[in-house]
mmCIF file of C-alpha atoms and ligand atoms in Angstrom:
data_model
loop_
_atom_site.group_PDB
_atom_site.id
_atom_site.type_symbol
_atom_site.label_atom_id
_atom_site.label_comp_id
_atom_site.label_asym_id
_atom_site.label_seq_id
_atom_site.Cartn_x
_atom_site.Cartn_y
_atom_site.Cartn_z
ATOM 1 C CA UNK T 81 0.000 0.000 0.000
ATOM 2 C CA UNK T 82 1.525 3.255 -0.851
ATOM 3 C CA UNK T 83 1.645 5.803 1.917
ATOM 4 C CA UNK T 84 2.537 8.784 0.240
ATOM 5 C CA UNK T 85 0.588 11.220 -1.767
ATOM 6 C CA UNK T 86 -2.550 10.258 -4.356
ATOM 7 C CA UNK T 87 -4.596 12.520 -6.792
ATOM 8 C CA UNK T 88 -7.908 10.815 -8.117
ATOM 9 C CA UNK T 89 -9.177 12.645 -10.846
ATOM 10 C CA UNK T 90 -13.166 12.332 -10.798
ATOM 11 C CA UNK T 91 -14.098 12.487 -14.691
ATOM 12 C CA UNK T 92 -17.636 13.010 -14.415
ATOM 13 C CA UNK T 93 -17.116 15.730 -11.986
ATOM 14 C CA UNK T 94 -15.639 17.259 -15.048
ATOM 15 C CA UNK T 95 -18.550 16.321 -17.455
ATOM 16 C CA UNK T 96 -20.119 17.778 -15.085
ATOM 17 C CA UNK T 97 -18.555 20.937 -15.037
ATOM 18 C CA UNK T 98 -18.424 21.145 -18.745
ATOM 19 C CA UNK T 99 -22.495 21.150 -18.225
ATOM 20 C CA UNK T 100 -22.373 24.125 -16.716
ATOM 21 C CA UNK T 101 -20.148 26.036 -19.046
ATOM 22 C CA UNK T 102 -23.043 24.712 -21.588
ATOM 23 C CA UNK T 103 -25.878 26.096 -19.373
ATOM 24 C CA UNK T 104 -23.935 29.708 -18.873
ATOM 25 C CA UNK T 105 -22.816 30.071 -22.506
ATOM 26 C CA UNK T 106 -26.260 28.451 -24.536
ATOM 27 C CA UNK T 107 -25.333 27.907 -28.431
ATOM 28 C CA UNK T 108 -21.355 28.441 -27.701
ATOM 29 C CA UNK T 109 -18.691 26.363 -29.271
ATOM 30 C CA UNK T 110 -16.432 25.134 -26.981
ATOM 31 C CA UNK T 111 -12.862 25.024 -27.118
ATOM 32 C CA UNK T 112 -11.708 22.800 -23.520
ATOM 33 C CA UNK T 113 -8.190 24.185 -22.668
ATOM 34 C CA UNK T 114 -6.066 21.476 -21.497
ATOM 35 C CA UNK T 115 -2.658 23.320 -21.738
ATOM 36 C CA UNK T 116 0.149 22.598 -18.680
ATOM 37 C CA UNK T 117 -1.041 18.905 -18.605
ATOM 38 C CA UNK T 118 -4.665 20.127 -18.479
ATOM 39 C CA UNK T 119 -4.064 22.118 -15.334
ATOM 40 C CA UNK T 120 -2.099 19.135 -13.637
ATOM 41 C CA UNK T 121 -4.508 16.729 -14.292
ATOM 42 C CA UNK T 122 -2.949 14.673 -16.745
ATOM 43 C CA UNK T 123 -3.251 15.603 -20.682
ATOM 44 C CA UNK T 124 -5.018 12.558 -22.332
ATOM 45 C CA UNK T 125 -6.771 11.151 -19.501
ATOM 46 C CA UNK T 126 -8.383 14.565 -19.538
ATOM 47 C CA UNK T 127 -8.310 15.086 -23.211
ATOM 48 C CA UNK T 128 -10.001 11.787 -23.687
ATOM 49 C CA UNK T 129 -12.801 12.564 -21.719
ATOM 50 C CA UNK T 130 -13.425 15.700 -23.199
ATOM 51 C CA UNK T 131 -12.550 15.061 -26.626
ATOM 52 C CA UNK T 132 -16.312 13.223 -27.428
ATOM 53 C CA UNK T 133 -18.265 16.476 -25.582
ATOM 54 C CA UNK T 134 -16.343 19.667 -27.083
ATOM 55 C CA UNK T 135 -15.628 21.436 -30.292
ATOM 56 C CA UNK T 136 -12.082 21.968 -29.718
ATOM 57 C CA UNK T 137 -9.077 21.437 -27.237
ATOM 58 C CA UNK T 138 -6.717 24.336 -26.487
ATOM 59 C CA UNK T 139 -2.665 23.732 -25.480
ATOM 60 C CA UNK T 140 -0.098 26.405 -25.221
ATOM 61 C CA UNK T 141 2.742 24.576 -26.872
ATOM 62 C CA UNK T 142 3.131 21.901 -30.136
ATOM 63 C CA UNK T 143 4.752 19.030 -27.683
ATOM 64 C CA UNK T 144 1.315 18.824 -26.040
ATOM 65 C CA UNK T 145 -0.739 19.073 -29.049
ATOM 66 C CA UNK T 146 1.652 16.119 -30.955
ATOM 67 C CA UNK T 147 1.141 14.444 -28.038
ATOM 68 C CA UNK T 148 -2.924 14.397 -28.562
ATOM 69 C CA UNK T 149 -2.312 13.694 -32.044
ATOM 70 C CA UNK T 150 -0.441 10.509 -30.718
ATOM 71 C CA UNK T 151 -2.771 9.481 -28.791
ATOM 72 C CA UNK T 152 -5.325 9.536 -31.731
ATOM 73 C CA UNK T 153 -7.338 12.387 -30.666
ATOM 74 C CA UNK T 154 -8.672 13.655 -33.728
ATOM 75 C CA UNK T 155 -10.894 16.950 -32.564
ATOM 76 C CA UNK T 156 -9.469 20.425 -33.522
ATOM 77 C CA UNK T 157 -6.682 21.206 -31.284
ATOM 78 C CA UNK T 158 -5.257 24.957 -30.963
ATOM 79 C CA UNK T 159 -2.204 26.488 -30.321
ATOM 80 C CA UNK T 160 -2.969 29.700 -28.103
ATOM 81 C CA UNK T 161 0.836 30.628 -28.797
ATOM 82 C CA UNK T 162 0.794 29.945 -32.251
ATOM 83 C CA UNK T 163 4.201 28.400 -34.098
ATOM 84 C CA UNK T 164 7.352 29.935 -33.354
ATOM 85 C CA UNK T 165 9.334 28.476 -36.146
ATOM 86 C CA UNK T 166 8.529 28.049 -40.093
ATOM 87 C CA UNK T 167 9.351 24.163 -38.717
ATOM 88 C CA UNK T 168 6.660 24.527 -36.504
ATOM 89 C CA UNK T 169 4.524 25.416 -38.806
ATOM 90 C CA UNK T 170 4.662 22.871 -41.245
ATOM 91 C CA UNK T 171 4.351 20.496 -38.307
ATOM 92 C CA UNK T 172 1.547 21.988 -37.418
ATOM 93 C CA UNK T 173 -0.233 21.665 -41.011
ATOM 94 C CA UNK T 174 0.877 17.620 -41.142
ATOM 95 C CA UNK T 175 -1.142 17.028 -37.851
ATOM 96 C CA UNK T 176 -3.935 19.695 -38.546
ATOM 97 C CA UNK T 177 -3.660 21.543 -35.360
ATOM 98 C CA UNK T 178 -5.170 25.028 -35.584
ATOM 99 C CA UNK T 179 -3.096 28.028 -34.628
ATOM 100 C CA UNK T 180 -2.850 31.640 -33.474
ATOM 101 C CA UNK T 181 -1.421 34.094 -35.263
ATOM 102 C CA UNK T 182 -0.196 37.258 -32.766
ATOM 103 C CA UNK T 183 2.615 38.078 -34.472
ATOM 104 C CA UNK T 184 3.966 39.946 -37.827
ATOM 105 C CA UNK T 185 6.462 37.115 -38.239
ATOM 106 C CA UNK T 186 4.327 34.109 -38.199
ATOM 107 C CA UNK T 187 2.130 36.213 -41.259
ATOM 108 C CA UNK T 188 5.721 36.325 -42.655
ATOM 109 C CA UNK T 189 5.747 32.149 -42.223
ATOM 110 C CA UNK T 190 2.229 31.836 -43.187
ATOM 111 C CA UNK T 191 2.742 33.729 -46.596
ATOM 112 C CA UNK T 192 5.939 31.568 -48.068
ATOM 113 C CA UNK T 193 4.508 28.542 -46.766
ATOM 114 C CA UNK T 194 4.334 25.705 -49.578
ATOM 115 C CA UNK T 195 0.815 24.832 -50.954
ATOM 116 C CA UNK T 196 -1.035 22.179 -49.045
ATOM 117 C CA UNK T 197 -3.329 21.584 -46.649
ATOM 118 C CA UNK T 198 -4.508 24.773 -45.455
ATOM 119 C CA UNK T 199 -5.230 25.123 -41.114
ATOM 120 C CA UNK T 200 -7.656 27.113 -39.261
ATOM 121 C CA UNK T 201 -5.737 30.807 -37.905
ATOM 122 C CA UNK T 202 -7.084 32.578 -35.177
ATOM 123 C CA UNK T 203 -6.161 35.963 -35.173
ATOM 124 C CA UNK T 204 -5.356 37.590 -32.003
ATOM 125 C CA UNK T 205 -5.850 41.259 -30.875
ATOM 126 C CA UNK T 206 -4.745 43.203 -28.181
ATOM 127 C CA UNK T 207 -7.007 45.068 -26.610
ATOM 128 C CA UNK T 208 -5.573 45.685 -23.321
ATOM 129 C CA UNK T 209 -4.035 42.332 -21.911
ATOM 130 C CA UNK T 210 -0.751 43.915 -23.736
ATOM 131 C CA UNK T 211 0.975 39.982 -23.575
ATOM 132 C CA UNK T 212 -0.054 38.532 -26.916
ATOM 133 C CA UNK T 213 -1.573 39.984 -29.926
ATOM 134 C CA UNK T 214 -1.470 42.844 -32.656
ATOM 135 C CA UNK T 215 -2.387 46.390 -31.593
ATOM 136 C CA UNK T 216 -6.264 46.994 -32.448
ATOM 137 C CA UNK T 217 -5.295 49.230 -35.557
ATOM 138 C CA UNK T 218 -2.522 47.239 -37.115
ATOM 139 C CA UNK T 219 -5.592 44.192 -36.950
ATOM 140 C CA UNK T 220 -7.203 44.828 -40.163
ATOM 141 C CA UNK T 221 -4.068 44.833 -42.328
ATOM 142 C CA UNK T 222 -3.230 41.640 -40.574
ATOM 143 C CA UNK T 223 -6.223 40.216 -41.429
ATOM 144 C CA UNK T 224 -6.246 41.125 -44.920
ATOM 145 C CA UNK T 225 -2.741 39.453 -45.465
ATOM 146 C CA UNK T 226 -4.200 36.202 -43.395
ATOM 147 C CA UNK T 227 -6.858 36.283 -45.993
ATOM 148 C CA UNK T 228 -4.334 36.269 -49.218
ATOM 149 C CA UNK T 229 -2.677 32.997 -47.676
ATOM 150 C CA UNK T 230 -3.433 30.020 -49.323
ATOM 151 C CA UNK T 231 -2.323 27.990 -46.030
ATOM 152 C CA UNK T 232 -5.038 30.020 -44.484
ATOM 153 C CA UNK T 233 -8.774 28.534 -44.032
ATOM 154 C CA UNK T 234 -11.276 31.339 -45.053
ATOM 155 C CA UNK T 235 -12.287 33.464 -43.344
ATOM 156 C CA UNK T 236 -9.899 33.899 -40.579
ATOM 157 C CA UNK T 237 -11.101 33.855 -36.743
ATOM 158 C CA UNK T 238 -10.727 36.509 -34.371
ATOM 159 C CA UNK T 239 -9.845 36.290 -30.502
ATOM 160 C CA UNK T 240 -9.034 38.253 -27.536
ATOM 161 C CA UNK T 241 -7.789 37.590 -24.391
ATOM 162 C CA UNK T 242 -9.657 39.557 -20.879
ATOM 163 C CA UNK T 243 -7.157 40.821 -18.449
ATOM 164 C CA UNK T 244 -9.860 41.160 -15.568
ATOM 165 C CA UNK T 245 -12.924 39.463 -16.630
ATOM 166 C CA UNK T 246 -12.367 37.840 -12.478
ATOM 167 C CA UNK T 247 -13.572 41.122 -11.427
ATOM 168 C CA UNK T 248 -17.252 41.189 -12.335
ATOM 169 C CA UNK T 249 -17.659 45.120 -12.599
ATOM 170 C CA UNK T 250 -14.314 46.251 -14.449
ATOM 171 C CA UNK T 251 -15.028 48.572 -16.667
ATOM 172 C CA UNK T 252 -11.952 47.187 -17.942
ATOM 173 C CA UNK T 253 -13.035 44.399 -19.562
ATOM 174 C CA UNK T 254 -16.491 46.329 -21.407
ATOM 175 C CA UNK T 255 -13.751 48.807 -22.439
ATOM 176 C CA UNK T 256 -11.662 45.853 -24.120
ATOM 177 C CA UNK T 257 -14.891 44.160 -25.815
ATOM 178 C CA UNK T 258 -15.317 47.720 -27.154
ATOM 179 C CA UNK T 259 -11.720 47.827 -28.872
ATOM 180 C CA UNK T 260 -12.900 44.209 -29.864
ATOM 181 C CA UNK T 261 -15.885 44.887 -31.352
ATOM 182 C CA UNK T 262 -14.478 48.372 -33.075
ATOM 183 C CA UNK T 263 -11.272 46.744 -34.634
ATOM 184 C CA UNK T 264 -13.664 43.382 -35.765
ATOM 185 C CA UNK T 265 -16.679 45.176 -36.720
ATOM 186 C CA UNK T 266 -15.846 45.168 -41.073
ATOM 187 C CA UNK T 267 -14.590 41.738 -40.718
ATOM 188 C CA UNK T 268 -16.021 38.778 -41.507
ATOM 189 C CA UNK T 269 -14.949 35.851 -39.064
ATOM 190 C CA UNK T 270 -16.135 33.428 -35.881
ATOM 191 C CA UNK T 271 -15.162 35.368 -32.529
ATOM 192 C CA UNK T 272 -13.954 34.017 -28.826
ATOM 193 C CA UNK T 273 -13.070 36.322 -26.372
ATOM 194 C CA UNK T 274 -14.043 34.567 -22.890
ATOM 195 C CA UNK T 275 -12.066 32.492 -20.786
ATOM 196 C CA UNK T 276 -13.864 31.084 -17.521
ATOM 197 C CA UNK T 277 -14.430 34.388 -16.157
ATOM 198 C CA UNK T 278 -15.726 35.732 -19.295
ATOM 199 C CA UNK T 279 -17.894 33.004 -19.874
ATOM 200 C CA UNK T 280 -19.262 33.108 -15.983
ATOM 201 C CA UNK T 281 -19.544 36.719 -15.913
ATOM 202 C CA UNK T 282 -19.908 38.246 -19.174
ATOM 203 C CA UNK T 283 -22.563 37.316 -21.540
ATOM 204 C CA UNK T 284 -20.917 40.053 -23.587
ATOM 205 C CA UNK T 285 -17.599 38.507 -24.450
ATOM 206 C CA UNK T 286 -19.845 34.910 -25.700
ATOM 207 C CA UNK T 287 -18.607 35.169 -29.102
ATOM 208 C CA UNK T 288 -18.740 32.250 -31.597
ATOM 209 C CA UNK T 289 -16.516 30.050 -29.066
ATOM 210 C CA UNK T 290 -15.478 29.902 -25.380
ATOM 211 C CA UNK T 291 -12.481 29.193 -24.034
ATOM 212 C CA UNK T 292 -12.946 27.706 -20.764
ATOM 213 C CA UNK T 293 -10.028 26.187 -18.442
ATOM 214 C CA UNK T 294 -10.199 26.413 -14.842
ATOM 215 C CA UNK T 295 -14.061 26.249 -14.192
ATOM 216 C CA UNK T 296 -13.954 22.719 -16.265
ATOM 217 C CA UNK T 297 -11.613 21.600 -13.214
ATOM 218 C CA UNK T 298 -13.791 23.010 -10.836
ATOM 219 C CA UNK T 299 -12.625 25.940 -9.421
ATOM 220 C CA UNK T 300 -13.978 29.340 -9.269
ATOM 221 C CA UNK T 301 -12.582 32.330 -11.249
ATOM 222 C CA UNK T 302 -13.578 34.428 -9.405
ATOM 223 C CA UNK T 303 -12.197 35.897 -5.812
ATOM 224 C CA UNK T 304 -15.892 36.534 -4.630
ATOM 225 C CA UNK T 305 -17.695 33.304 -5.504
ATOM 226 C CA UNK T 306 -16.707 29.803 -4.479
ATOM 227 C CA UNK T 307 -17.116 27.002 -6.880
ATOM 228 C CA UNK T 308 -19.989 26.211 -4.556
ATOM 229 C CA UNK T 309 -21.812 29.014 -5.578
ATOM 230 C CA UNK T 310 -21.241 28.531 -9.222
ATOM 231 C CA UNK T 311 -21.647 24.668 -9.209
ATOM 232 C CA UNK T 312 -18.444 23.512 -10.387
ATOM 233 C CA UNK T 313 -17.426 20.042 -8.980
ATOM 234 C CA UNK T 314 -13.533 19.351 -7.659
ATOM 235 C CA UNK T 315 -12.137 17.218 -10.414
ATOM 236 C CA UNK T 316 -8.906 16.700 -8.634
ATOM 237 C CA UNK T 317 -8.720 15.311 -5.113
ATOM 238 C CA UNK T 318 -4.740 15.370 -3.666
ATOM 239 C CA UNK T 319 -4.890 13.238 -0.318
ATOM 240 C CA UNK T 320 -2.587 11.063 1.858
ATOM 241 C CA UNK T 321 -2.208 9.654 5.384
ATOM 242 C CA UNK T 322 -1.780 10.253 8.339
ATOM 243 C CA UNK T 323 1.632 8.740 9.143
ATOM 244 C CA UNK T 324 2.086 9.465 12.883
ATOM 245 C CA UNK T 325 0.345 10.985 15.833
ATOM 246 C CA UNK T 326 2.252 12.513 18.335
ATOM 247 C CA UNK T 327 1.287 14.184 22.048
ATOM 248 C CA UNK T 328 3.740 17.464 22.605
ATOM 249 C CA UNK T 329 3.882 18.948 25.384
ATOM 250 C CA UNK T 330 2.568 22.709 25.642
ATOM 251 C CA UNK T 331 5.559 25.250 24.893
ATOM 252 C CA UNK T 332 7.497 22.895 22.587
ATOM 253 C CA UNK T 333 7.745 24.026 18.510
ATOM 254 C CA UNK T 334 6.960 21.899 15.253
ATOM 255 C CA UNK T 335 8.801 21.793 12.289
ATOM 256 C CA UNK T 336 11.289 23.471 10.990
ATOM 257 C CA UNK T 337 12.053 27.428 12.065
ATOM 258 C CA UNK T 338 10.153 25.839 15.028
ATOM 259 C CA UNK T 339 7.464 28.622 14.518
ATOM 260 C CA UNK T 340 4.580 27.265 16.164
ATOM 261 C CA UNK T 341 4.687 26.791 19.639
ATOM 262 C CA UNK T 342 2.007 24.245 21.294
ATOM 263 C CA UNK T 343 -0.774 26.157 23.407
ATOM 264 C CA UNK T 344 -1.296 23.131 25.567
ATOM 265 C CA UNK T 345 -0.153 19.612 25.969
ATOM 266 C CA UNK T 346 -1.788 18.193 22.589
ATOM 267 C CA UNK T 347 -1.793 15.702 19.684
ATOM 268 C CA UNK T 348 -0.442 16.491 16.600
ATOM 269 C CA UNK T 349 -0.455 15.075 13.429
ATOM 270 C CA UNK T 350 1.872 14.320 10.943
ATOM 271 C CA UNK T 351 1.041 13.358 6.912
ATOM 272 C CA UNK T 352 2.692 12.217 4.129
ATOM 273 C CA UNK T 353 2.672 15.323 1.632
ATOM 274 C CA UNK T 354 4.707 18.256 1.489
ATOM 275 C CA UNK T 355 6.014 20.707 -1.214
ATOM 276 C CA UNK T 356 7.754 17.895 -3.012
ATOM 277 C CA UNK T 357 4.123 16.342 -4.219
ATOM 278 C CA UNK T 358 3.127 20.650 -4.530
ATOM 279 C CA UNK T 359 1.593 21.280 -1.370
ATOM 280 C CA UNK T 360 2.372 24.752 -1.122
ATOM 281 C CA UNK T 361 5.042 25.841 1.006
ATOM 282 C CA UNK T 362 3.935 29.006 2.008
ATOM 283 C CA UNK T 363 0.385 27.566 3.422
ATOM 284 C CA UNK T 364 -0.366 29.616 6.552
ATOM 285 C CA UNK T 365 -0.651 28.048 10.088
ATOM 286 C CA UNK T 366 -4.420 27.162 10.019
ATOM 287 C CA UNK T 367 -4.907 26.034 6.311
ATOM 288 C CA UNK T 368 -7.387 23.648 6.467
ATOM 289 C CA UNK T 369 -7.157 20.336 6.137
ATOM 290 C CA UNK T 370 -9.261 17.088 6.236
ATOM 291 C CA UNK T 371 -8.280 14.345 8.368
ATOM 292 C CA UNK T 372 -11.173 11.677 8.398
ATOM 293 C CA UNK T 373 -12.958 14.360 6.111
ATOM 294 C CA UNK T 374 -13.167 16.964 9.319
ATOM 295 C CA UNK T 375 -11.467 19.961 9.054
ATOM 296 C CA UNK T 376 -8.271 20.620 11.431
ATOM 297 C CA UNK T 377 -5.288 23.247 10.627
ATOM 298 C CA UNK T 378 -1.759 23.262 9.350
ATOM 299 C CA UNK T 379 0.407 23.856 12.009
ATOM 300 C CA UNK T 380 4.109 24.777 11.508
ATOM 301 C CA UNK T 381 5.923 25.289 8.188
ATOM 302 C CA UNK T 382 5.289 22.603 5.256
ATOM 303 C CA UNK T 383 8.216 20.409 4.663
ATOM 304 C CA UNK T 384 9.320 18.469 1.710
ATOM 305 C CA UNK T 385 7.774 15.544 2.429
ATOM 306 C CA UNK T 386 5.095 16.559 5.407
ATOM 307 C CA UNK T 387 2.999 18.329 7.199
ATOM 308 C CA UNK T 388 1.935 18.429 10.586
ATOM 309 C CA UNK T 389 -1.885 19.399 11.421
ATOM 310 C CA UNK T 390 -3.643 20.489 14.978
ATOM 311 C CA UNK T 391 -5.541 17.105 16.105
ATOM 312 C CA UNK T 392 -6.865 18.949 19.156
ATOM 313 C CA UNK T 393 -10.425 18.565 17.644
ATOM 314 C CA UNK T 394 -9.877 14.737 17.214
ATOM 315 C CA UNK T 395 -7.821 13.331 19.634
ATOM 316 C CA UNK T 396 -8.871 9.487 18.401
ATOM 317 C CA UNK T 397 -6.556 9.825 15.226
ATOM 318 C CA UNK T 398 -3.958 7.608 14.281
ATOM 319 C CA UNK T 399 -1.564 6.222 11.604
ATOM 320 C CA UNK T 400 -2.937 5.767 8.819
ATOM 321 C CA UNK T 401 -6.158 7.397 9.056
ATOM 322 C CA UNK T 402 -6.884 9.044 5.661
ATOM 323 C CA UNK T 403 -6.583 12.946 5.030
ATOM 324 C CA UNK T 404 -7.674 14.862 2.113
ATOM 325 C CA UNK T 405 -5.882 18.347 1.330
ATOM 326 C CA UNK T 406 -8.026 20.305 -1.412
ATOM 327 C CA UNK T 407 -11.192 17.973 -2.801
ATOM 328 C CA UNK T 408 -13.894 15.702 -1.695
ATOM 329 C CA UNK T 409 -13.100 13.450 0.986
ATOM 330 C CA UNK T 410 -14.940 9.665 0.918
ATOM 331 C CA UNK T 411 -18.256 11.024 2.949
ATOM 332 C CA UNK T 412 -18.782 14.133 0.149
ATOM 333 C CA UNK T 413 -16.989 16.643 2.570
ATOM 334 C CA UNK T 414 -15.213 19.220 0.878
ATOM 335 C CA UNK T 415 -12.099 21.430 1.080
ATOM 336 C CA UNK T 416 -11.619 23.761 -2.191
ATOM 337 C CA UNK T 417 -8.304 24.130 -3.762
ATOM 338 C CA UNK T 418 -8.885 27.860 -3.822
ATOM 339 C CA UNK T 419 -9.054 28.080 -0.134
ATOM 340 C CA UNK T 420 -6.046 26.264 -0.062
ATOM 341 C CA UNK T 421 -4.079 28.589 -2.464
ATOM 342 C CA UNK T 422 -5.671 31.871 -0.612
ATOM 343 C CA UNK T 423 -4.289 30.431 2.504
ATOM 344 C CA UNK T 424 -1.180 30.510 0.028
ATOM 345 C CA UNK T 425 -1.117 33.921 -1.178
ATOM 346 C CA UNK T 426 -1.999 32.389 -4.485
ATOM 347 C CA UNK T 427 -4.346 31.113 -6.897
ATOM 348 C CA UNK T 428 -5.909 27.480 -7.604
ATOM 349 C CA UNK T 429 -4.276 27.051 -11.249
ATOM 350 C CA UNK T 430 -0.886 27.486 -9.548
ATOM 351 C CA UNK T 431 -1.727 24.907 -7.093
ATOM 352 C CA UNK T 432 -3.350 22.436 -9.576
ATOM 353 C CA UNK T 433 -0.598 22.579 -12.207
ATOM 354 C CA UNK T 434 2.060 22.234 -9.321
ATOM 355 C CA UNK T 435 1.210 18.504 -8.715
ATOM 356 C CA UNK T 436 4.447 16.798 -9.019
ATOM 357 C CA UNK T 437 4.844 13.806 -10.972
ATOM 358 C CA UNK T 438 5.600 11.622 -7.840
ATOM 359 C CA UNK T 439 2.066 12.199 -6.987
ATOM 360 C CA UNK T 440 0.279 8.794 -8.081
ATOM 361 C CA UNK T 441 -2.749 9.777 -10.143
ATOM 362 C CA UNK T 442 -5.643 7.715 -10.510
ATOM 363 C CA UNK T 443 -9.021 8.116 -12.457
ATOM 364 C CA UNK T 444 -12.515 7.743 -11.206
ATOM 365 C CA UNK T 445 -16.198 7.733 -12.869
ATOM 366 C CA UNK T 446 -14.519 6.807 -16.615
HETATM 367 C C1 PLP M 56 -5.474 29.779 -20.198
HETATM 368 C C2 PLP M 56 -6.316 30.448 -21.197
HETATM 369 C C3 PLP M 56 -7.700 30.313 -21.171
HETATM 370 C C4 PLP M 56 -8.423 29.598 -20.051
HETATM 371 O O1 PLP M 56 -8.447 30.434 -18.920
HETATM 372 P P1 PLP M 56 -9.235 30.021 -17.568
HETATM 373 O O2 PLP M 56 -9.114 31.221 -16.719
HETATM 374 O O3 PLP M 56 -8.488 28.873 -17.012
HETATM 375 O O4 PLP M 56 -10.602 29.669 -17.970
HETATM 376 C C5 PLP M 56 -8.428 30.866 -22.203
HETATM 377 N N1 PLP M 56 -7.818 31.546 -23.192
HETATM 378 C C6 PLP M 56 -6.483 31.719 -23.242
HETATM 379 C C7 PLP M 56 -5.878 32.484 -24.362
HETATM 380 C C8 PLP M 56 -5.695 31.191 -22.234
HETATM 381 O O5 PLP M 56 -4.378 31.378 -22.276
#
């Protein structure tokens, strides 16, 4: 029996979540992004599931989208960085990916490319993100030289990207569906401009296609509303063990630093998972965590390898008993990764693509 850390990865928690980006964005196409080893939770295993139930798949980087070409996945699959090399490129029209075009050099590419199979181009403006993308006005011309290619499927598509579409009043992101919808309005062309947040919050920024990552894993975009709220089931659960249980006297320290002094004579708990398996290191004194699916709190500073937790409020645990760190412990209890990562001082994607690979992953609900 292995001791150490497990993630199970509940597949129809994410059908399930992939319902609800249905239900918020009606008549959308959907293009699942799966990039960084679809947030942690393993590339095909999650591709797989989703590749039957969307119109697309989304990766940052060719490795990952070769990789779902290996694996026989057939569905459209999109580069959201584009190609960076004429190479690239023609790798990319052998295996039919689609690609991004943000960039005056990958027009250059796109123009002395060979004849052949032509690939679908999303073009991608800048309207206030200011990472990837042509400025607003230098769009059209872009888009007329996309539409001269003959590597180019007609018409091309247009995208944006919403820098704080998490924030549900920003005037930012109407003012950046303006510049959208001004530098798009003559041309012809299917539209996506909404990540998870967009999608959630921002009926507006629908478009032709949706791009949603982080709700399909279940966690909340937003600051102000849990996944709770929005209905979004935990697709990952990272748990372990307890491995001992030990009574300290009151005024002795735990763990390295020895920054947390005991109150009282009490038990304390130690489990198998520490930053090595991603736990984050910086996780507060008090994080939550779920031994025998009850909440008790970090204590002391996360080690490699362990933690130790505050078993004041159940003094009957021992080696062995089971403990769940973000997820859905075996009696439906609960403990959200982004309570976790606030606890932190960051954000559930970090936390869910920081699962290291000597985390054993399993799959549930197939
Ligand atoms: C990562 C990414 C998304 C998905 O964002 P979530 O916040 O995870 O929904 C959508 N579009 C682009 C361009 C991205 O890079």
């Amino acid at each position: 029996m292995t001791r150490g850390a497990r993630a199970v990865i509940d597949l129809a928690a994410l059908r399930h979540n992939l319902s609800r980006v249905r239900e918020a964005a009606p008549g959308t196409r959907v293009l699942a992004v799966v990039k960084a080893n679809a947030y942690g939770h393993g590339l095909l295993r999650v591709a797989a599931a989703l590749a039957v139930a969307v119109d697309g798949l989304a990766v940052a980087r060719i490795d990952a989208a070769l990789a779902l070409r290996q694996a026989g996945i057939t569905v459209p699959v999109l580069l959201l960085e584009g190609v960076s090399t004429p190479a690239q490129l023609a790798e990319a029209r052998t295996h039919g990916l689609d690609i991004v075009v943000h960039h005056p050099a990958q027009l250059d590419w796109l123009e002395a490319a060979p004849p052949g199979d032509a690939l679908a181009v999303w073009l991608k403006i800048d309207t206030g993100m200011h990472r990837l993308g042509f400025p607003p006005d230098a769009s059209a011309q872009a888009y007329r030289r996309l539409c001269t290619c003959a590597a180019v499927l007609s018409p091309p598509r247009l995208m944006t990207h919403l820098a704080c579409a998490d924030v549900r009043d920003a005037p930012y992101t109407d003012r950046q569906l303006e510049r959208f919808a001004e530098a798009t309005r003559a041309l012809a062309g299917e539209r996506s401009m909404a990540q998870s947040a967009g999608l959630l919050g921002w009926p507006a920024a629908h478009g032709g296609w949706v791009r949603p990552g982080i709700m399909l894993y279940g966690a909340s975009p937003f600051a102000d509303s849990s996944a709770e709220t929005l209905d979004l089931h935990p697709v990952m659960t990272l748990s372990s063990s307890l491995i001992a249980v030990n009574h300290v006297h009151k005024g002795e320290a735990i763990g390295y630093g020895a920054t947390w002094v005991c109150p009282e004579d009490m038990p304390v708990g130690v489990v198998a998972i520490g930053y090595g398996d991603g736990y984050p290191r910086h996780a507060l004194a008090g994080t939550p965590v779920l031994v025998n699916a009850q909440r008790v709190g970090l204590i002391g500073r996360v080690s490699m390898d362990m933690i130790c937790v505050d078993l004041r409020t159940q003094p009957e645990a021992c080696a062995g008993d089971p403990v769940v760190v973000w997820g859905e412990a075996a009696n439906g209890q609960r403990l959200s990764v982004e309570e976790v990562a606030r606890q932190a001082g960051t954000i559930a994607y970090e936390l869910l693509c920081g699962v290291t690979s000597r985390v054993a992953f399993s799959t549930r609900n197939e």
